[in-house]
Amino acid sequence: MHNLSLDQLVLFGDSITQHSFNPVIQGWGAILADAYMRRLDVVNRGFSGYNTEWCKHVLADTLASTLPAPGTSRTPQIKVMTLFLGANDAVLPEKNQRQPVPIPQYKANLLEMLATVKSLSPDTRVVIITPPPVDPLRWHEKCKLKGKEGDREVGYTKLYRDACLEVGIEAKKTWGSALQVVDIWEVFFGKGQTEYTMDDVADLLSDGLHLAARGNTLLAAALLKTIKESWPDLNPEIVKPRVTFNEQVDRTKLPDILFKNYDDY
């Protein structure tokens, strides 16, 4: 009996992660899943509405649900994990009392979650993604439909983007190259660019907060670029499938030829 379970790429975050498998908006998670088809299982663990204060309490159990049970000899292992949080931490406290997390606590929560990953899955490599830019007016219009008030602001959200980058710098001191940061503001606007108009994000955000198709496509491309450049062994073009591809199958060598990559794992 061959163990054909695949190693994993786990996506952990809020609604922007939860929605990332949505094919209608060309979800960034779906693009990653397609890139790693038959090579890694891309696992979506997005929790809509969650902030870092809530997520830190479910992370350990989330990892336990995807890591092998104690005593299991091998796969699946979590090869890469994305940590994409901060959009809900950055709500305006005077507009929303349920979700906001002060910046010092936001940074502490991210560091705590990184420590959890390191403790439970020490070989896992992590990509932190900064909270994305927002369009407050469009988000306010969506909130009004639910009888609520808009609770996002560009400058306030940017403070959390900056804080996320600071966490990345601090964490790299212990993580080294096993941790990378993708600044979604630079992905959208160019290196070193954080100033933007609402026209600039019109086709990047679907409702002023969540990603539209173009935003998803750009983020997926940035994540794949980061993985390929930082960890060449996880380049989806290099990771071997557990079961051989069709063109590799020699009918005279069945069934062994189907598992010729198996011993490499």
Tab-separated table of N, CA and C in Angstrom, residues 140-196:
chain	number	residue	atom	x	y	z
A	140	HIS	N	-18.259	51.653	2.867
A	140	HIS	CA	-19.364	52.275	3.583
A	140	HIS	C	-20.690	51.977	2.878
A	141	GLU	N	-20.672	52.039	1.547
A	141	GLU	CA	-21.889	51.750	0.788
A	141	GLU	C	-22.351	50.313	1.019
A	142	LYS	N	-21.409	49.381	1.091
A	142	LYS	CA	-21.782	47.985	1.363
A	142	LYS	C	-22.326	47.846	2.780
A	143	CYS	N	-21.671	48.509	3.729
A	143	CYS	CA	-22.115	48.427	5.119
A	143	CYS	C	-23.525	48.987	5.291
A	144	LYS	N	-23.838	50.051	4.554
A	144	LYS	CA	-25.167	50.670	4.657
A	144	LYS	C	-26.269	49.688	4.289
A	145	LEU	N	-25.989	48.786	3.352
A	145	LEU	CA	-26.984	47.800	2.955
A	145	LEU	C	-27.337	46.854	4.102
A	146	LYS	N	-26.430	46.751	5.081
A	146	LYS	CA	-26.657	45.896	6.249
A	146	LYS	C	-27.050	46.717	7.470
A	147	GLY	N	-27.328	48.008	7.240
A	147	GLY	CA	-27.718	48.871	8.343
A	147	GLY	C	-26.573	49.246	9.257
A	148	LYS	N	-25.343	49.160	8.722
A	148	LYS	CA	-24.160	49.480	9.513
A	148	LYS	C	-23.439	50.686	8.929
A	149	GLU	N	-22.456	51.155	9.661
A	149	GLU	CA	-21.660	52.290	9.233
A	149	GLU	C	-20.291	51.815	8.764
A	150	GLY	N	-19.748	52.467	7.754
A	150	GLY	CA	-18.405	52.120	7.303
A	150	GLY	C	-17.390	52.301	8.414
A	151	ASP	N	-16.408	51.391	8.470
A	151	ASP	CA	-15.473	51.403	9.602
A	151	ASP	C	-14.016	51.251	9.172
A	152	ARG	N	-13.733	51.661	7.926
A	152	ARG	CA	-12.350	51.596	7.452
A	152	ARG	C	-11.874	52.980	7.018
A	153	GLU	N	-10.556	53.182	7.124
A	153	GLU	CA	-9.946	54.448	6.704
A	153	GLU	C	-8.542	54.159	6.198
A	154	VAL	N	-8.167	54.817	5.117
A	154	VAL	CA	-6.907	54.490	4.437
A	154	VAL	C	-5.703	54.642	5.361
A	155	GLY	N	-5.568	55.809	5.967
A	155	GLY	CA	-4.396	56.064	6.800
A	155	GLY	C	-4.308	55.123	7.987
A	156	TYR	N	-5.451	54.793	8.577
A	156	TYR	CA	-5.457	53.893	9.733
A	156	TYR	C	-5.087	52.473	9.311
A	157	THR	N	-5.600	52.032	8.169
A	157	THR	CA	-5.235	50.707	7.657
A	157	THR	C	-3.751	50.630	7.350
A	158	LYS	N	-3.194	51.719	6.821
A	158	LYS	CA	-1.765	51.724	6.488
A	158	LYS	C	-0.908	51.541	7.739
A	159	LEU	N	-1.373	52.026	8.884
A	159	LEU	CA	-0.619	51.822	10.121
A	159	LEU	C	-0.462	50.333	10.425
A	160	TYR	N	-1.467	49.560	10.106
A	160	TYR	CA	-1.400	48.113	10.347
A	160	TYR	C	-0.536	47.440	9.282
A	161	ARG	N	-0.574	47.950	8.086
A	161	ARG	CA	0.357	47.455	7.055
A	161	ARG	C	1.783	47.683	7.509
A	162	ASP	N	2.085	48.880	8.013
A	162	ASP	CA	3.433	49.189	8.484
A	162	ASP	C	3.825	48.310	9.667
A	163	ALA	N	2.875	48.095	10.572
A	163	ALA	CA	3.145	47.251	11.739
A	163	ALA	C	3.446	45.816	11.320
A	164	CYS	N	2.738	45.331	10.312
A	164	CYS	CA	2.972	43.978	9.801
A	164	CYS	C	4.388	43.859	9.240
A	165	LEU	N	4.820	44.871	8.512
A	165	LEU	CA	6.178	44.866	7.981
A	165	LEU	C	7.205	44.870	9.108
A	166	GLU	N	6.925	45.605	10.176
A	166	GLU	CA	7.834	45.635	11.328
A	166	GLU	C	7.932	44.263	11.980
A	167	VAL	N	6.810	43.558	12.067
A	167	VAL	CA	6.819	42.198	12.611
A	167	VAL	C	7.690	41.295	11.738
A	168	GLY	N	7.580	41.451	10.435
A	168	GLY	CA	8.397	40.651	9.536
A	168	GLY	C	9.878	40.871	9.755
A	169	ILE	N	10.268	42.125	9.923
A	169	ILE	CA	11.680	42.449	10.165
A	169	ILE	C	12.150	41.819	11.475
A	170	GLU	N	11.330	41.954	12.513
A	170	GLU	CA	11.706	41.396	13.814
A	170	GLU	C	11.772	39.871	13.772
A	171	ALA	N	10.772	39.247	13.148
A	171	ALA	CA	10.712	37.787	13.131
A	171	ALA	C	11.834	37.176	12.310
A	172	LYS	N	12.281	37.877	11.289
A	172	LYS	CA	13.346	37.348	10.446
A	172	LYS	C	14.650	37.142	11.209
A	173	LYS	N	14.799	37.821	12.326
A	173	LYS	CA	16.007	37.662	13.129
A	173	LYS	C	16.137	36.230	13.642
A	174	THR	N	15.003	35.576	13.870
A	174	THR	CA	15.046	34.190	14.339
A	174	THR	C	14.653	33.205	13.237
A	175	TRP	N	13.796	33.626	12.319
A	175	TRP	CA	13.333	32.729	11.262
A	175	TRP	C	14.290	32.669	10.082
A	176	GLY	N	15.021	33.736	9.842
A	176	GLY	CA	15.890	33.774	8.671
A	176	GLY	C	15.083	33.682	7.387
A	177	SER	N	15.620	32.964	6.413
A	177	SER	CA	14.980	32.877	5.097
A	177	SER	C	13.702	32.047	5.110
A	178	ALA	N	13.405	31.370	6.222
A	178	ALA	CA	12.186	30.563	6.313
A	178	ALA	C	10.938	31.419	6.451
A	179	LEU	N	11.127	32.726	6.590
A	179	LEU	CA	9.993	33.635	6.672
A	179	LEU	C	10.151	34.735	5.632
A	180	GLN	N	9.096	34.971	4.890
A	180	GLN	CA	9.073	36.030	3.892
A	180	GLN	C	7.820	36.881	4.092
A	181	VAL	N	7.889	38.117	3.644
A	181	VAL	CA	6.757	39.033	3.752
A	181	VAL	C	6.380	39.517	2.359
A	182	VAL	N	5.100	39.440	2.048
A	182	VAL	CA	4.584	40.009	0.804
A	182	VAL	C	3.768	41.248	1.171
A	183	ASP	N	4.242	42.392	0.732
A	183	ASP	CA	3.556	43.655	0.970
A	183	ASP	C	2.558	43.869	-0.168
A	184	ILE	N	1.294	43.641	0.111
A	184	ILE	CA	0.294	43.699	-0.950
A	184	ILE	C	0.126	45.120	-1.494
A	185	TRP	N	0.513	46.127	-0.704
A	185	TRP	CA	0.471	47.502	-1.205
A	185	TRP	C	1.485	47.667	-2.340
A	186	GLU	N	2.679	47.123	-2.155
A	186	GLU	CA	3.680	47.197	-3.227
A	186	GLU	C	3.290	46.311	-4.409
A	187	VAL	N	2.654	45.196	-4.135
A	187	VAL	CA	2.174	44.338	-5.216
A	187	VAL	C	1.205	45.112	-6.105
A	188	PHE	N	0.342	45.904	-5.487
A	188	PHE	CA	-0.672	46.641	-6.232
A	188	PHE	C	-0.138	47.928	-6.876
A	189	PHE	N	0.742	48.634	-6.159
A	189	PHE	CA	1.098	49.991	-6.591
A	189	PHE	C	2.557	50.163	-7.019
A	190	GLY	N	3.395	49.156	-6.792
A	190	GLY	CA	4.800	49.250	-7.169
A	190	GLY	C	5.687	49.419	-5.953
A	191	LYS	N	6.946	49.092	-6.124
A	191	LYS	CA	7.899	49.106	-5.014
A	191	LYS	C	7.992	50.493	-4.389
A	192	GLY	N	7.844	50.536	-3.085
A	192	GLY	CA	7.954	51.784	-2.348
A	192	GLY	C	6.743	52.690	-2.448
A	193	GLN	N	5.709	52.239	-3.144
A	193	GLN	CA	4.538	53.092	-3.360
A	193	GLN	C	3.405	52.697	-2.401
A	194	THR	N	2.891	53.683	-1.682
A	194	THR	CA	1.752	53.441	-0.793
A	194	THR	C	0.625	54.450	-1.015
A	195	GLU	N	0.911	55.515	-1.734
A	195	GLU	CA	-0.127	56.498	-2.019
A	195	GLU	C	-0.974	56.010	-3.196
A	196	TYR	N	-2.284	56.202	-3.094
A	196	TYR	CA	-3.156	55.757	-4.184
A	196	TYR	C	-4.458	56.536	-4.163
